[in-house]
């Protein structure tokens, strides 16, 4: 298994540009989520999904959209990038069943800079 | 979720046991203690979790006090590869995939293993 993969690893955008951060997992996990991590801070939840077709907002959803058309993929879209969205973005997934989220598997991260 | 308090940094000699403390004095009866770590520039990695009994796995041991207001993560024989930021997280262990499942990361303890 490749686990959780994220692309791209690095990205530089200009203010106002749009882009999609890709996240995929091959472990048949139902739960997937997106976090952002800013310097000196912990991770903050942006959006999450408990299964295909179901998404919900986390604590910092503004400026981001998500969709979940398949179990494997959970892309994060920035519609109009702002410098405040400069951050490292992590995608995570966890298996279903009792004790959901006992162990979340994180991807390697995407480092985004918005100029 | 209950808040946690961790020291910002600790050092430990290579080969010795690393003991990382965490205070969670407002923990409620249905909340578990989880530990994750984040090695520089990588996604967080799950270590261990527990409710009230001491837990051990191949990576670490978790000691929770009888009143559950604090816990200690023990890395029995620390190596240089254990240098990372360690996060103590307290949250309910949900039995379904539906709801606002998330991990609330604080700023953690930066553990440095000294050769």
CSV table of C-alpha atoms in Angstrom, one decimal:
chain,number,residue,atom,x,y,z
A,1,UNK,CA,0.0,0.0,0.0
A,2,UNK,CA,1.2,3.5,-0.8
A,3,UNK,CA,-0.8,4.9,2.2
A,4,UNK,CA,-1.8,8.5,2.0
A,5,UNK,CA,-0.3,10.4,-0.9
A,6,UNK,CA,-0.4,14.1,-1.5
A,7,UNK,CA,0.4,16.2,-4.5
A,8,UNK,CA,2.1,18.5,-5.2
A,9,UNK,CA,4.8,18.6,-2.5
A,10,UNK,CA,5.4,22.3,-3.0
A,11,UNK,CA,3.4,25.0,-4.7
A,12,UNK,CA,3.7,28.8,-5.1
A,13,UNK,CA,0.7,30.8,-6.0
A,14,UNK,CA,-0.1,34.4,-6.7
A,15,UNK,CA,-2.9,36.1,-4.8
A,16,UNK,CA,-6.2,35.3,-6.4
A,17,UNK,CA,-5.2,32.2,-8.2
A,18,UNK,CA,-7.0,28.9,-7.7
A,19,UNK,CA,-5.7,25.4,-7.3
A,20,UNK,CA,-6.5,22.0,-6.0
A,21,UNK,CA,-4.4,20.0,-3.5
A,22,UNK,CA,-4.7,16.3,-4.2
A,23,UNK,CA,-5.0,13.6,-1.6
A,24,UNK,CA,-5.5,9.9,-2.2
A,25,UNK,CA,-5.4,6.8,0.0
A,26,UNK,CA,-5.4,3.1,-1.0
A,27,UNK,CA,-6.4,1.7,2.4
A,28,UNK,CA,-10.2,1.8,1.8
A,29,UNK,CA,-10.5,4.3,4.7
A,30,UNK,CA,-13.8,6.0,5.0
A,31,UNK,CA,-12.7,9.0,7.1
A,32,UNK,CA,-10.5,11.6,5.5
A,33,UNK,CA,-9.6,15.1,6.6
A,34,UNK,CA,-7.5,18.1,5.7
A,35,UNK,CA,-5.4,20.1,8.3
A,36,UNK,CA,-3.2,23.1,8.0
A,37,UNK,CA,-0.2,23.8,10.1
A,38,UNK,CA,1.3,27.2,10.5
A,39,UNK,CA,4.7,28.0,12.0
A,40,UNK,CA,4.8,27.4,15.8
A,41,UNK,CA,1.2,26.1,15.9
A,42,UNK,CA,-0.5,22.8,16.0
A,43,UNK,CA,-2.6,21.4,13.2
A,44,UNK,CA,-6.0,22.9,12.6
A,45,UNK,CA,-8.9,21.0,10.9
A,46,UNK,CA,-10.2,22.5,7.7
A,47,UNK,CA,-12.7,20.0,6.3
A,48,UNK,CA,-13.4,16.3,6.8
A,49,UNK,CA,-15.4,13.5,5.2
A,50,UNK,CA,-16.9,10.4,6.8
A,51,UNK,CA,-17.5,8.7,3.5
A,52,UNK,CA,-18.1,9.2,-0.2
A,53,UNK,CA,-20.6,12.0,-0.8
A,54,UNK,CA,-20.4,13.3,2.8
A,55,UNK,CA,-18.3,16.3,3.8
A,56,UNK,CA,-18.4,18.8,6.7
A,57,UNK,CA,-16.5,21.8,7.9
A,58,UNK,CA,-13.8,21.8,10.5
A,59,UNK,CA,-12.6,24.7,12.6
A,60,UNK,CA,-11.0,26.8,9.8
A,61,UNK,CA,-13.0,26.1,6.6
A,62,UNK,CA,-13.2,29.6,5.1
A,63,UNK,CA,-11.6,29.9,1.7
A,64,UNK,CA,-11.5,26.2,1.1
A,65,UNK,CA,-13.9,23.7,-0.7
A,66,UNK,CA,-13.9,20.0,-0.7
A,67,UNK,CA,-15.7,17.1,-2.3
A,68,UNK,CA,-15.6,13.4,-1.9
A,69,UNK,CA,-16.8,11.6,-5.0
A,70,UNK,CA,-14.8,8.4,-4.3
A,71,UNK,CA,-13.6,6.6,-1.2
A,72,UNK,CA,-10.0,7.0,-2.4
A,73,UNK,CA,-9.8,10.8,-3.2
A,74,UNK,CA,-10.4,13.9,-1.1
A,75,UNK,CA,-9.2,17.0,-3.0
A,76,UNK,CA,-9.0,20.4,-1.3
A,77,UNK,CA,-9.7,23.5,-3.5
A,78,UNK,CA,-8.5,27.0,-2.9
A,79,UNK,CA,-10.9,29.2,-5.0
A,80,UNK,CA,-9.0,32.5,-4.7
A,81,UNK,CA,-5.7,32.1,-2.9
A,82,UNK,CA,-4.7,34.7,-0.2
A,83,UNK,CA,-1.4,35.2,1.6
A,84,UNK,CA,-3.1,34.0,4.8
A,85,UNK,CA,-3.4,30.6,3.2
A,86,UNK,CA,0.4,30.2,3.1
A,87,UNK,CA,0.8,27.0,5.2
A,88,UNK,CA,1.7,23.3,5.2
A,89,UNK,CA,-1.4,21.2,4.4
A,90,UNK,CA,-1.8,17.6,5.6
A,91,UNK,CA,-4.3,15.1,4.6
A,92,UNK,CA,-5.2,12.2,6.9
A,93,UNK,CA,-7.4,9.1,6.8
A,94,UNK,CA,-8.5,6.5,9.2
A,95,UNK,CA,-10.3,3.2,9.0
A,96,UNK,CA,-14.0,2.7,9.8
A,97,UNK,CA,-15.5,0.7,12.6
A,98,UNK,CA,-15.4,0.8,16.4
A,99,UNK,CA,-12.9,3.2,17.8
A,100,UNK,CA,-12.9,5.3,14.6
A,101,UNK,CA,-9.9,7.7,14.6
A,102,UNK,CA,-7.9,5.6,17.0
A,103,UNK,CA,-5.1,6.0,14.5
A,104,UNK,CA,-5.1,8.6,11.8
A,105,UNK,CA,-2.6,8.1,8.9
A,106,UNK,CA,-1.1,11.4,7.6
A,107,UNK,CA,0.3,12.2,4.2
A,108,UNK,CA,3.7,13.9,3.7
A,109,UNK,CA,2.2,17.3,3.4
A,110,UNK,CA,2.0,20.1,0.7
A,111,UNK,CA,3.9,23.3,1.3
A,112,UNK,CA,1.9,26.2,-0.1
A,113,UNK,CA,3.2,29.7,-0.5
A,114,UNK,CA,0.8,32.5,-1.6
A,115,UNK,CA,2.6,35.7,-2.8
B,1,UNK,CA,-12.3,18.3,24.2
B,2,UNK,CA,-10.2,18.7,27.4
B,3,UNK,CA,-7.2,20.9,27.1
B,4,UNK,CA,-3.7,19.6,27.6
B,5,UNK,CA,-0.5,21.2,28.9
B,6,UNK,CA,2.9,20.0,27.9
B,7,UNK,CA,6.4,21.4,28.4
B,8,UNK,CA,7.6,23.1,25.3
B,9,UNK,CA,10.9,21.3,25.1
B,10,UNK,CA,12.9,18.4,26.6
B,11,UNK,CA,16.2,16.8,26.0
B,12,UNK,CA,17.1,13.1,26.5
B,13,UNK,CA,20.4,11.2,26.1
B,14,UNK,CA,20.4,8.6,23.4
B,15,UNK,CA,19.7,5.1,24.8
B,16,UNK,CA,18.0,6.5,27.9
B,17,UNK,CA,14.2,6.4,28.5
B,18,UNK,CA,12.4,9.6,27.5
B,19,UNK,CA,9.5,10.5,29.7
B,20,UNK,CA,7.1,13.1,28.3
B,21,UNK,CA,4.5,14.5,30.7
B,22,UNK,CA,1.1,15.8,29.9
B,23,UNK,CA,-1.5,17.4,32.2
B,24,UNK,CA,-5.2,17.1,31.3
B,25,UNK,CA,-6.9,18.1,34.6
B,26,UNK,CA,-10.3,18.7,33.0
B,27,UNK,CA,-10.5,15.3,31.3
B,28,UNK,CA,-14.0,13.8,31.3
B,29,UNK,CA,-14.9,10.2,31.8
B,30,UNK,CA,-15.4,9.3,28.1
B,31,UNK,CA,-12.2,10.9,26.9
B,32,UNK,CA,-9.1,9.0,25.9
B,33,UNK,CA,-5.5,10.2,25.9
B,34,UNK,CA,-3.8,10.0,22.5
B,35,UNK,CA,-0.2,10.6,21.6
B,36,UNK,CA,1.1,11.5,18.2
B,37,UNK,CA,4.5,12.7,17.1
B,38,UNK,CA,5.7,14.8,14.2
B,39,UNK,CA,9.2,14.4,12.9
B,40,UNK,CA,10.6,17.5,11.1
B,41,UNK,CA,8.6,18.3,8.0
B,42,UNK,CA,6.7,15.1,8.0
B,43,UNK,CA,3.0,14.3,8.7
B,44,UNK,CA,2.1,13.4,12.3
B,45,UNK,CA,2.4,9.7,13.3
B,46,UNK,CA,0.2,7.9,15.7
B,47,UNK,CA,2.0,6.5,18.8
B,48,UNK,CA,-0.5,5.1,21.3
B,49,UNK,CA,-3.7,5.8,23.2
B,50,UNK,CA,-5.4,4.8,26.4
B,51,UNK,CA,-8.3,5.4,28.8
B,52,UNK,CA,-7.2,4.6,32.3
B,53,UNK,CA,-5.0,1.5,32.2
B,54,UNK,CA,-1.4,1.7,31.3
B,55,UNK,CA,-0.8,0.7,27.7
B,56,UNK,CA,2.3,-0.5,25.8
B,57,UNK,CA,3.0,-1.2,22.2
B,58,UNK,CA,6.1,-1.6,20.1
B,59,UNK,CA,6.8,2.1,20.1
B,60,UNK,CA,6.1,3.3,23.6
B,61,UNK,CA,4.3,3.0,26.9
B,62,UNK,CA,1.6,5.2,28.2
B,63,UNK,CA,1.2,5.7,32.0
B,64,UNK,CA,-2.1,7.4,33.1
B,65,UNK,CA,-2.5,8.5,36.7
B,66,UNK,CA,-5.3,7.0,38.8
B,67,UNK,CA,-7.3,10.2,38.8
B,68,UNK,CA,-6.6,10.5,35.0
B,69,UNK,CA,-5.5,14.1,35.3
B,70,UNK,CA,-2.1,13.5,33.9
B,71,UNK,CA,-0.2,11.0,31.8
B,72,UNK,CA,3.4,10.2,30.8
B,73,UNK,CA,4.6,8.8,27.4
B,74,UNK,CA,7.7,6.7,27.8
B,75,UNK,CA,10.1,5.9,25.0
B,76,UNK,CA,12.1,3.2,26.6
B,77,UNK,CA,15.4,3.5,24.7
B,78,UNK,CA,15.4,6.7,22.8
B,79,UNK,CA,17.3,7.0,19.5
B,80,UNK,CA,18.2,10.0,17.4
B,81,UNK,CA,15.3,9.1,15.2
B,82,UNK,CA,12.9,9.9,18.1
B,83,UNK,CA,13.8,13.6,17.9
B,84,UNK,CA,10.4,15.1,17.1
B,85,UNK,CA,7.5,17.2,18.4
B,86,UNK,CA,5.2,15.0,20.6
B,87,UNK,CA,1.5,15.9,20.9
B,88,UNK,CA,-0.7,14.8,23.7
B,89,UNK,CA,-4.4,14.9,22.7
B,90,UNK,CA,-7.5,14.2,24.8
B,91,UNK,CA,-10.8,13.4,23.0
B,92,UNK,CA,-13.7,11.0,23.1
B,93,UNK,CA,-13.2,7.6,21.4
B,94,UNK,CA,-16.2,7.7,19.1
B,95,UNK,CA,-17.9,4.5,18.2
B,96,UNK,CA,-19.2,5.7,14.8
B,97,UNK,CA,-17.9,7.6,11.9
B,98,UNK,CA,-20.5,10.3,12.2
B,99,UNK,CA,-20.0,13.5,14.0
B,100,UNK,CA,-17.3,16.1,14.4
B,101,UNK,CA,-14.4,13.7,14.7
B,102,UNK,CA,-11.1,15.6,14.8
B,103,UNK,CA,-7.8,15.7,16.6
B,104,UNK,CA,-7.1,19.0,18.3
B,105,UNK,CA,-3.4,19.5,18.2
B,106,UNK,CA,-1.7,21.8,20.7
B,107,UNK,CA,1.9,23.0,20.3
B,108,UNK,CA,3.4,19.8,21.8
B,109,UNK,CA,6.8,19.1,23.3
B,110,UNK,CA,9.8,19.3,21.2
B,111,UNK,CA,12.0,16.3,22.2
B,112,UNK,CA,15.7,16.4,21.3
B,113,UNK,CA,17.7,13.2,21.6
B,114,UNK,CA,21.3,14.0,22.5
B,115,UNK,CA,24.0,11.7,21.1
